[in-house]
Short mmCIF file of C-alpha atoms and ligand atoms in Angstrom, two decimals:
data_model
loop_
_atom_site.label_atom_id
_atom_site.label_comp_id
_atom_site.label_asym_id
_atom_site.label_seq_id
_atom_site.Cartn_x
_atom_site.Cartn_y
_atom_site.Cartn_z
CA MET J 527 35.78 11.14 -10.75
CA LEU J 528 33.15 8.43 -10.36
CA LYS J 529 30.99 6.40 -12.70
CA ALA J 530 27.88 4.30 -12.31
CA ILE J 531 26.87 1.17 -14.19
CA ILE J 532 23.34 -0.14 -14.25
CA LEU J 533 22.78 -3.75 -15.18
CA ILE J 534 19.66 -3.84 -17.29
CA GLY J 535 19.71 -7.54 -18.31
CA GLY J 536 17.86 -8.52 -21.42
CA PRO J 537 14.64 -9.79 -23.06
CA ILE J 538 14.55 -13.28 -21.69
CA LYS J 539 14.03 -12.07 -18.16
CA GLY J 540 10.95 -10.09 -16.97
CA THR J 541 8.49 -13.03 -17.36
CA ARG J 542 6.69 -12.05 -14.12
CA PHE J 543 6.22 -8.68 -15.74
CA ARG J 544 4.35 -9.96 -18.68
CA PRO J 545 2.32 -8.79 -20.65
CA LEU J 546 3.73 -5.38 -20.02
CA SER J 547 7.36 -6.40 -20.72
CA LEU J 548 6.33 -7.50 -24.14
CA GLU J 549 5.81 -3.93 -25.15
CA LEU J 550 8.51 -2.11 -23.16
CA ALA J 551 11.66 -3.43 -21.51
CA LYS J 552 11.15 -3.70 -17.74
CA PRO J 553 13.85 -1.18 -16.82
CA LEU J 554 11.84 1.42 -18.78
CA PHE J 555 8.45 0.67 -17.19
CA PRO J 556 7.10 3.79 -15.50
CA VAL J 557 6.84 3.77 -11.73
CA ALA J 558 5.79 6.96 -9.94
CA GLY J 559 5.69 8.70 -13.29
CA PHE J 560 9.16 7.76 -14.49
CA PRO J 561 10.97 4.69 -15.84
CA VAL J 562 12.37 2.35 -13.27
CA ILE J 563 16.02 3.20 -14.12
CA TYR J 564 15.30 6.93 -14.16
CA HIS J 565 15.10 6.72 -10.43
CA HIS J 566 18.61 5.08 -10.39
CA ILE J 567 19.99 7.80 -12.62
CA GLU J 568 18.40 10.49 -10.54
CA ALA J 569 20.01 9.01 -7.44
CA CYS J 570 23.37 9.08 -9.26
CA SER J 571 22.88 12.65 -10.34
CA LYS J 572 22.92 13.60 -6.69
CA VAL J 573 26.44 12.28 -6.18
CA PRO J 574 28.42 15.25 -7.68
CA ASP J 575 31.42 13.32 -8.79
CA ILE J 576 29.53 10.79 -10.99
CA LYS J 577 30.35 11.90 -14.56
CA GLU J 578 29.04 8.95 -16.48
CA VAL J 579 26.21 6.35 -16.27
CA ILE J 580 26.72 3.25 -18.34
CA LEU J 581 23.78 0.87 -18.96
CA ILE J 582 24.97 -2.63 -19.72
CA GLY J 583 22.53 -5.16 -21.03
CA PHE J 584 21.91 -7.61 -23.86
CA PHE J 585 18.90 -5.86 -25.34
CA GLN J 586 18.92 -4.84 -28.96
CA PRO J 587 18.94 -1.02 -28.57
CA ASN J 588 15.56 0.40 -29.70
CA ASP J 589 13.86 3.74 -30.09
CA ALA J 590 12.38 3.67 -26.50
CA LEU J 591 15.81 3.11 -25.00
CA THR J 592 17.49 5.77 -27.19
CA ARG J 593 14.78 8.32 -26.40
CA PHE J 594 15.07 7.60 -22.76
CA ILE J 595 18.90 7.98 -22.74
CA ASN J 596 18.73 11.24 -24.77
CA SER J 597 16.19 12.82 -22.48
CA ALA J 598 17.83 11.62 -19.17
CA GLN J 599 21.18 13.04 -20.45
CA MET J 600 19.57 16.42 -21.15
CA GLU J 601 17.83 16.46 -17.81
CA PHE J 602 20.64 15.33 -15.58
CA LYS J 603 23.51 16.69 -17.57
CA ILE J 604 25.46 13.45 -17.20
CA GLN J 605 26.79 11.31 -20.00
CA ILE J 606 24.77 8.16 -20.38
CA ARG J 607 25.55 5.28 -22.76
CA TYR J 608 24.26 1.90 -23.43
CA LEU J 609 26.72 -0.94 -23.99
CA GLN J 610 25.37 -4.18 -25.39
CA GLU J 611 26.67 -7.60 -24.49
CA TYR J 612 26.69 -9.98 -27.43
CA THR J 613 24.96 -12.48 -25.22
CA ALA J 614 24.01 -12.64 -21.55
CA LEU J 615 27.35 -12.46 -19.78
CA GLY J 616 26.07 -12.71 -16.19
CA THR J 617 26.07 -10.08 -13.51
CA ALA J 618 29.87 -9.42 -13.80
CA GLY J 619 30.79 -10.68 -17.32
CA GLY J 620 29.67 -7.37 -18.88
CA LEU J 621 31.72 -5.43 -16.38
CA TYR J 622 34.86 -7.26 -17.40
CA HIS J 623 34.08 -7.26 -21.11
CA PHE J 624 33.63 -3.46 -21.03
CA ARG J 625 36.46 -2.84 -18.60
CA ASP J 626 38.28 -0.34 -20.83
CA GLN J 627 35.08 1.75 -21.19
CA ILE J 628 34.50 1.67 -17.49
CA LEU J 629 38.06 2.56 -16.58
CA ALA J 630 38.31 5.32 -19.31
CA GLY J 631 38.98 8.66 -17.55
CA GLN J 632 40.40 6.71 -14.56
CA PRO J 633 37.47 6.81 -12.16
CA ASP J 634 38.37 6.55 -8.47
CA TYR J 635 35.41 4.20 -7.92
CA PHE J 636 32.33 3.08 -9.75
CA PHE J 637 28.85 2.13 -8.55
CA VAL J 638 27.03 -0.92 -10.02
CA MET J 639 23.25 -1.11 -9.58
CA ASN J 640 20.87 -3.90 -10.52
CA SER J 641 18.06 -2.26 -12.55
CA ASP J 642 15.35 -4.47 -10.91
CA VAL J 643 15.69 -3.01 -7.43
CA CYS J 644 14.22 0.33 -6.31
CA GLY J 645 14.77 2.34 -3.18
CA ASP J 646 16.04 5.39 -1.47
CA PHE J 647 19.63 4.55 -2.55
CA PRO J 648 22.22 5.81 0.01
CA LEU J 649 24.90 6.37 -2.64
CA LYS J 650 26.65 9.26 -0.93
CA GLU J 651 26.77 7.33 2.32
CA MET J 652 28.18 4.25 0.57
CA LEU J 653 30.93 6.36 -0.93
CA GLN J 654 31.81 7.95 2.44
CA ALA J 655 31.97 4.48 3.99
CA HIS J 656 34.03 3.09 1.15
CA ARG J 657 36.50 5.89 1.26
CA LYS J 658 37.21 5.11 4.93
CA ARG J 659 38.05 1.51 4.24
CA VAL J 660 41.62 0.22 4.08
CA LYS J 661 43.38 0.92 0.80
CA GLY J 662 42.95 -1.85 -1.67
CA SER J 663 39.46 -2.89 -0.53
CA TYR J 664 37.46 -3.94 -3.60
CA CYS J 665 33.87 -3.44 -2.91
CA THR J 666 31.14 -2.05 -0.53
CA ILE J 667 27.85 -3.95 -0.89
CA LEU J 668 24.53 -2.27 0.00
CA GLY J 669 23.09 -4.52 2.85
CA ILE J 670 19.39 -4.77 3.52
CA GLU J 671 17.69 -6.44 6.44
CA ALA J 672 15.28 -9.17 5.58
CA THR J 673 13.20 -11.84 7.39
CA ARG J 674 14.88 -15.20 8.11
CA GLN J 675 12.61 -16.96 5.66
CA GLN J 676 12.79 -14.39 2.87
CA SER J 677 16.53 -14.07 3.08
CA LEU J 678 16.84 -17.37 1.31
CA ASN J 679 15.74 -15.71 -1.96
CA TYR J 680 18.67 -13.33 -1.89
CA GLY J 681 22.50 -13.19 -1.56
CA CYS J 682 23.13 -13.61 2.19
CA ILE J 683 25.97 -11.84 3.96
CA VAL J 684 27.54 -12.55 7.29
CA GLU J 685 29.43 -9.48 8.41
CA ASN J 686 31.69 -8.39 11.23
CA LYS J 687 29.35 -5.97 12.97
CA ASP J 688 32.27 -3.73 14.13
CA THR J 689 34.23 -3.40 10.93
CA HIS J 690 31.40 -4.32 8.43
CA GLU J 691 33.80 -6.73 6.70
CA VAL J 692 31.98 -9.56 4.79
CA LEU J 693 33.04 -12.78 6.52
CA HIS J 694 30.83 -15.16 4.57
CA TYR J 695 28.68 -14.85 1.49
CA VAL J 696 26.20 -17.42 0.11
CA GLU J 697 23.98 -16.71 -2.90
CA LYS J 698 20.34 -17.79 -2.33
CA PRO J 699 21.22 -20.36 0.38
CA GLU J 700 19.06 -23.45 1.06
CA THR J 701 19.09 -22.94 4.78
CA TYR J 702 19.34 -19.82 6.99
CA ILE J 703 22.70 -17.97 6.98
CA SER J 704 21.93 -14.33 7.85
CA THR J 705 19.20 -11.79 7.61
CA THR J 706 21.60 -9.21 6.01
CA ILE J 707 20.96 -9.59 2.25
CA ASN J 708 22.71 -8.19 -0.80
CA GLY J 709 20.69 -5.17 -2.01
CA GLY J 710 22.10 -5.39 -5.58
CA VAL J 711 23.98 -2.03 -5.36
CA TYR J 712 27.72 -1.93 -5.05
CA LEU J 713 30.54 0.51 -4.98
CA PHE J 714 33.74 -0.87 -6.56
CA SER J 715 37.41 0.19 -6.51
CA PRO J 716 39.06 -0.27 -9.92
CA GLU J 717 41.21 -3.08 -8.27
CA ILE J 718 38.13 -5.33 -8.68
CA PHE J 719 39.25 -5.99 -12.18
CA GLN J 720 42.16 -8.13 -10.71
CA PRO J 721 39.83 -10.94 -9.43
CA LEU J 722 37.61 -10.50 -12.48
CA GLU J 723 40.65 -11.08 -14.77
CA LEU J 724 41.58 -14.13 -12.78
CA ILE J 725 38.07 -15.65 -13.04
CA PHE J 726 37.85 -14.73 -16.69
CA LYS J 727 41.16 -16.51 -17.46
CA GLN J 728 40.19 -19.50 -15.42
CA ASN J 729 36.90 -19.82 -17.28
CA LEU J 730 38.73 -19.48 -20.56
CA ASP J 731 41.10 -22.32 -19.65
CA SER J 732 38.31 -24.57 -18.60
CA LYS J 733 36.30 -23.99 -21.77
CA TYR J 734 37.65 -27.14 -23.19
CA SER J 735 35.69 -29.20 -20.70
CA PHE J 736 32.10 -29.36 -21.92
CA ASP J 737 29.46 -27.88 -19.52
CA PRO J 738 25.92 -27.70 -21.14
CA ASN J 739 24.85 -25.07 -18.57
CA ILE J 740 27.40 -22.57 -19.64
CA THR J 741 27.01 -21.10 -23.04
CA THR J 742 30.04 -18.86 -23.13
CA SER J 743 33.22 -18.89 -21.13
CA GLU J 744 32.82 -15.08 -20.75
CA VAL J 745 30.08 -15.46 -18.16
CA ILE J 746 31.00 -14.22 -14.71
CA ARG J 747 28.60 -14.29 -11.84
CA LEU J 748 29.37 -11.42 -9.52
CA GLU J 749 27.86 -13.23 -6.60
CA GLN J 750 29.21 -16.78 -6.84
CA ASP J 751 32.45 -16.17 -8.72
CA ILE J 752 33.59 -13.01 -6.96
CA PHE J 753 31.86 -12.42 -3.58
CA VAL J 754 31.96 -16.02 -2.37
CA PRO J 755 35.77 -16.38 -2.70
CA LEU J 756 36.44 -12.77 -1.55
CA ALA J 757 34.54 -13.12 1.69
CA SER J 758 36.92 -12.98 4.65
CA SER J 759 39.74 -11.58 2.52
CA GLY J 760 39.49 -8.08 4.10
CA LYS J 761 38.52 -6.65 0.69
CA LEU J 762 34.70 -6.93 0.83
CA PHE J 763 32.53 -4.72 3.04
CA VAL J 764 28.83 -3.95 3.67
CA TYR J 765 27.04 -0.72 4.12
CA ASP J 766 23.75 -1.48 5.96
CA THR J 767 20.70 0.63 5.44
CA LYS J 768 17.21 0.58 6.84
CA ARG J 769 15.87 2.96 4.19
CA PHE J 770 13.20 1.85 1.64
CA TRP J 771 14.36 -0.88 -0.65
CA SER J 772 12.54 -3.54 -2.75
CA GLN J 773 13.06 -5.74 -5.81
CA ILE J 774 10.83 -5.01 -8.83
CA LYS J 775 10.43 -8.51 -10.27
CA SER J 776 6.64 -8.56 -10.73
CA THR J 777 3.85 -6.20 -11.60
CA GLY J 778 2.63 -6.40 -7.95
CA ALA J 779 6.08 -5.18 -6.99
CA ALA J 780 5.73 -2.21 -9.37
CA ILE J 781 2.54 -1.10 -7.55
CA TYR J 782 4.47 -1.45 -4.20
CA ALA J 783 7.45 0.54 -5.62
CA ASN J 784 5.05 3.19 -7.02
CA ARG J 785 3.64 3.79 -3.56
CA HIS J 786 7.11 4.16 -1.93
CA TYR J 787 8.58 6.40 -4.65
CA LEU J 788 5.50 8.65 -4.34
CA ALA J 789 6.06 8.77 -0.64
CA ILE J 790 9.65 9.79 -1.19
CA TYR J 791 8.46 12.67 -3.36
CA GLN J 792 6.82 14.14 -0.28
CA THR J 793 10.30 15.10 0.84
CA THR J 794 12.29 15.35 -2.41
CA HIS J 795 9.90 16.50 -5.12
CA LYS J 796 6.65 17.89 -3.80
CA ASP J 797 6.10 19.39 -7.20
CA ARG J 798 5.54 15.99 -8.65
CA LEU J 799 2.56 15.29 -6.49
CA ALA J 800 -0.95 16.41 -7.44
CA THR J 801 -2.82 18.85 -5.04
CA ASN J 802 -6.43 19.60 -4.36
CA GLY J 803 -8.03 22.73 -5.60
CA GLU J 804 -10.87 24.44 -7.47
CA GLY J 805 -11.78 22.70 -10.64
CA LYS J 806 -9.34 19.86 -9.97
CA PRO J 807 -10.14 16.21 -9.26
CA LYS J 808 -10.14 15.17 -5.62
CA ILE J 809 -6.76 13.82 -4.59
CA ILE J 810 -6.30 11.44 -1.65
CA GLY J 811 -2.78 10.92 -0.48
CA ASP J 812 0.11 10.69 -2.97
CA VAL J 813 -0.76 10.86 -6.63
CA THR J 814 1.21 11.92 -9.66
CA ILE J 815 -0.47 13.16 -12.87
CA HIS J 816 1.30 13.79 -16.17
CA PRO J 817 0.51 17.36 -17.22
CA THR J 818 -0.88 16.15 -20.54
CA ALA J 819 -3.52 13.89 -18.87
CA GLN J 820 -7.14 14.95 -18.97
CA ILE J 821 -8.91 14.38 -15.68
CA HIS J 822 -12.57 15.24 -14.99
CA PRO J 823 -12.88 17.36 -11.91
CA THR J 824 -15.33 14.90 -10.34
CA ALA J 825 -12.83 11.96 -10.45
CA VAL J 826 -11.35 10.79 -7.15
CA LEU J 827 -7.70 9.63 -7.36
CA GLY J 828 -5.49 8.15 -4.64
CA PRO J 829 -3.80 7.14 -2.60
CA ASN J 830 -0.77 5.93 -4.56
CA VAL J 831 -1.77 6.55 -8.11
CA SER J 832 0.26 7.39 -11.14
CA ILE J 833 -1.50 8.69 -14.26
CA GLY J 834 0.58 8.71 -17.44
CA LYS J 835 0.86 10.98 -20.53
CA TYR J 836 -2.36 11.64 -22.46
CA ALA J 837 -4.49 9.51 -20.20
CA ASN J 838 -8.13 10.37 -20.17
CA ILE J 839 -10.08 9.99 -16.87
CA GLY J 840 -13.87 10.52 -17.11
CA GLU J 841 -16.53 11.87 -14.77
CA GLY J 842 -16.93 10.23 -11.39
CA VAL J 843 -13.99 7.84 -12.00
CA ARG J 844 -12.33 6.28 -8.92
CA VAL J 845 -8.72 5.11 -8.93
CA ARG J 846 -6.53 3.93 -6.09
CA GLU J 847 -3.23 2.05 -5.74
CA SER J 848 -2.85 1.79 -9.50
CA ILE J 849 -0.73 2.80 -12.46
CA VAL J 850 -2.52 4.23 -15.51
CA LEU J 851 -0.20 4.22 -18.50
CA GLU J 852 0.15 6.49 -21.47
CA GLY J 853 -2.96 7.05 -23.63
CA ALA J 854 -5.30 4.90 -21.45
CA THR J 855 -8.95 5.96 -21.01
CA LEU J 856 -11.10 5.33 -17.98
CA GLN J 857 -14.69 6.05 -19.01
CA ASP J 858 -17.28 7.71 -16.73
CA HIS J 859 -17.83 6.12 -13.31
CA SER J 860 -15.33 3.34 -13.79
CA CYS J 861 -13.36 2.15 -10.82
CA VAL J 862 -9.72 0.92 -10.84
CA LEU J 863 -8.14 -0.59 -7.76
CA TYR J 864 -4.72 -2.35 -7.42
CA SER J 865 -4.28 -2.53 -11.18
CA ILE J 866 -2.07 -1.51 -14.03
CA ILE J 867 -4.04 -0.21 -17.11
CA GLY J 868 -1.85 -0.62 -20.18
CA TRP J 869 -0.98 1.81 -22.90
CA ASN J 870 -4.03 3.08 -24.90
CA ALA J 871 -6.39 0.52 -23.14
CA VAL J 872 -10.01 1.57 -22.56
CA VAL J 873 -12.04 0.77 -19.53
CA GLY J 874 -15.83 1.13 -20.21
CA SER J 875 -18.12 3.20 -18.06
CA TRP J 876 -19.35 1.75 -14.73
CA THR J 877 -16.77 -1.09 -15.04
CA ARG J 878 -14.74 -2.20 -12.10
CA VAL J 879 -11.12 -3.43 -12.54
CA GLU J 880 -9.66 -4.81 -9.36
CA GLY J 881 -6.61 -6.70 -8.24
CA THR J 882 -5.17 -8.00 -5.07
CA PRO J 883 -2.17 -6.32 -3.49
CA ASN J 884 0.99 -8.41 -2.93
CA ASP J 885 2.32 -6.27 -0.19
CA PRO J 886 4.77 -7.60 2.32
CA ASN J 887 3.34 -8.73 5.62
CA PRO J 888 3.00 -5.47 7.70
CA ASN J 889 3.30 -7.41 10.94
CA LYS J 890 6.72 -8.80 10.15
CA PRO J 891 9.53 -6.29 10.51
CA PHE J 892 11.80 -6.17 7.39
CA ALA J 893 9.39 -8.31 5.37
CA LYS J 894 9.83 -7.87 1.59
CA ILE J 895 7.42 -8.41 -1.21
CA GLU J 896 6.92 -12.19 -1.76
CA VAL J 897 8.66 -13.75 -4.71
CA THR J 898 5.71 -15.72 -5.93
CA SER J 899 5.21 -17.23 -9.45
CA ILE J 900 2.21 -16.35 -11.57
CA PHE J 901 0.61 -19.77 -10.94
CA THR J 902 -0.11 -21.87 -7.88
CA ASN J 903 1.13 -25.46 -7.68
CA ASP J 904 -2.23 -26.68 -9.05
CA GLY J 905 -1.96 -24.39 -12.06
CA LYS J 906 -4.28 -21.64 -10.90
CA LEU J 907 -3.51 -17.97 -11.12
CA ASN J 908 -2.09 -16.66 -7.84
CA PRO J 909 -4.23 -13.64 -6.80
CA SER J 910 -2.31 -10.54 -7.73
CA ILE J 911 -2.80 -7.18 -9.19
CA THR J 912 -4.91 -6.98 -12.35
CA VAL J 913 -2.96 -6.07 -15.50
CA ILE J 914 -4.71 -4.79 -18.60
CA GLY J 915 -2.41 -5.04 -21.64
CA SER J 916 -2.02 -2.34 -24.12
CA ASN J 917 -4.91 -1.48 -26.51
CA VAL J 918 -7.28 -3.72 -24.59
CA GLN J 919 -10.99 -2.74 -24.77
CA ILE J 920 -13.12 -3.49 -21.73
CA PRO J 921 -16.85 -2.95 -22.17
CA SER J 922 -19.10 -1.00 -19.81
CA GLU J 923 -20.60 -2.45 -16.69
CA VAL J 924 -18.31 -5.56 -16.22
CA VAL J 925 -16.05 -6.64 -13.40
CA ILE J 926 -12.44 -7.74 -14.11
CA LEU J 927 -10.95 -9.24 -10.94
CA ASN J 928 -7.39 -10.64 -10.29
CA SER J 929 -6.76 -11.13 -14.03
CA ILE J 930 -4.17 -10.64 -16.68
CA VAL J 931 -5.38 -9.52 -20.02
CA LEU J 932 -2.98 -9.72 -22.96
CA PRO J 933 -2.56 -6.87 -25.39
CA ASP J 934 -5.13 -6.07 -28.11
CA LYS J 935 -8.08 -8.05 -26.62
CA SER J 936 -11.62 -6.82 -26.83
CA LEU J 937 -13.41 -8.34 -23.83
CA SER J 938 -17.05 -9.13 -23.93
CA GLY J 939 -17.91 -9.76 -20.30
CA SER J 940 -16.69 -10.13 -16.69
CA TYR J 941 -13.65 -12.20 -15.67
CA LYS J 942 -12.26 -13.38 -12.41
CA ASN J 943 -8.89 -15.06 -11.71
CA GLN J 944 -7.97 -15.62 -15.39
CA ILE J 945 -5.35 -14.94 -17.96
CA ILE J 946 -7.18 -13.79 -21.07
CA LEU J 947 -5.14 -14.72 -24.03
N1 GDD X 1456 23.94 -6.82 -18.40
C1 GDD X 1456 23.48 -7.93 -17.81
N2 GDD X 1456 23.86 -9.18 -18.26
N3 GDD X 1456 22.69 -7.78 -16.73
C2 GDD X 1456 22.28 -8.95 -16.15
C3 GDD X 1456 22.56 -10.26 -16.54
C4 GDD X 1456 23.46 -10.32 -17.79
O1 GDD X 1456 23.77 -11.43 -18.22
N4 GDD X 1456 22.00 -11.09 -15.80
C5 GDD X 1456 21.23 -10.43 -14.88
N5 GDD X 1456 21.43 -9.06 -15.17
C6 GDD X 1456 20.87 -7.96 -14.33
C7 GDD X 1456 19.35 -8.07 -14.27
O2 GDD X 1456 18.68 -7.28 -15.15
C8 GDD X 1456 19.15 -7.51 -12.80
O3 GDD X 1456 19.03 -6.09 -12.85
C9 GDD X 1456 20.42 -7.86 -12.03
O4 GDD X 1456 21.38 -8.08 -13.02
C10 GDD X 1456 20.19 -9.13 -11.08
O5 GDD X 1456 19.85 -10.09 -11.89
P1 GDD X 1456 19.33 -11.53 -11.44
O6 GDD X 1456 20.17 -12.58 -12.18
O7 GDD X 1456 17.88 -11.61 -11.76
O8 GDD X 1456 19.65 -11.80 -9.95
P2 GDD X 1456 18.61 -11.68 -8.69
O9 GDD X 1456 17.79 -10.40 -8.85
O10 GDD X 1456 17.88 -12.88 -8.59
O11 GDD X 1456 19.58 -11.60 -7.48
C11 GDD X 1456 20.57 -10.55 -7.40
O12 GDD X 1456 19.99 -9.38 -6.89
C12 GDD X 1456 19.54 -9.56 -5.48
C13 GDD X 1456 18.92 -8.16 -4.96
O13 GDD X 1456 17.86 -7.78 -5.74
C14 GDD X 1456 21.72 -11.09 -6.57
O14 GDD X 1456 22.74 -10.14 -6.66
C15 GDD X 1456 21.29 -11.26 -5.12
O15 GDD X 1456 22.42 -11.60 -4.36
C16 GDD X 1456 20.73 -10.04 -4.56
O16 GDD X 1456 20.15 -10.27 -3.26
#
């Protein structure tokens, strides 16, 4: 029997996802028609032995999370539970804290997945590789190839190319170590609780020496506290993949992930993709439309568009490379490019909403989406996709370019490169 844990973090993170994360926790944000972690659970559901998925975070459970868990359980016929940390315990503190729950039923192995990564997760292949390792090995890490420069933003792994043993691990190094990065997906053997217990006890003992950076001695960082010392011990391995993988840290990354998940549907779920036909809107490339959305047949959608529940798309509307969330209205002849239109927002007729893609450099093999902050060093907004918050009203015949509009605003004119508070 196997289990899977998804680390969903908590409310203090997700700042590059604002204002959307103010309304809905980032792991529940819809990408390609489904919440981010739905894609994780769907990948788990394809590994026959996974009998339980445990979400670990430090969110107060709310209706949206409960509804999501109930409907995912029904759909995938897997037990799904949320376990709440009393405070942020780090990427491994929660695993140790809830060890009895994780080990209940004696799973042979368990996956751990960061919620803020997306991809074509090779879980079955990781399992196969892990099973072949020497008995007593603790973990197989999903390894991703990155560029030299971008690797510095991730955990970096030096591996033995023949045995795939981790020889050296550095979390977000200052200088170049390796282009193999930690993809934030792991397969653990239950024996991992031995080093976790050791670190936990060490931290507990040292709690009497005051360190202002550590709020609780129960914090364990999987990367620095476990992977760094375990490198070269013969217990840590990598499974390298060249399949699609990306972080989802920003709204620009959500648009990028949306495109890739839609492309994956071409082989896995053609039924989720809209098709052309009599009386239907014109579809270009990959588009997903919720069955409850109302789309005028003269609208042109795509490529890479997701239209949410009860959205209303008027006559002659053009949408590409965008996510239109539940209940949003795009009035006649409006145009939406590289944008996210928030829940129940209204875009007036003949209005243009446009953002700038943050795609990885297509000329650099293995380039990932850039980890940029919202602002430039001189305090200006970095050009990125346009985000229209929930319930925003945009009038007719205006242009909103590279801007972020906070929820509930009624705009009166055009805006460019601004955060509208
Ligand atoms: N439950 C819980 N509790 N989850 C947490 C906590 C915590 O205290 N802290 C972080 N997480 C979750 C986040 O929600 C996210 O899904 C994941 O753990 C990683 O969190 P970050 O702390 O933001 O790390 P990172 O994304 O910068 O780097 C990690 O992921 C990279 C791959 O995306 C590291 O593991 C890197 O080595 C790795 O390359």
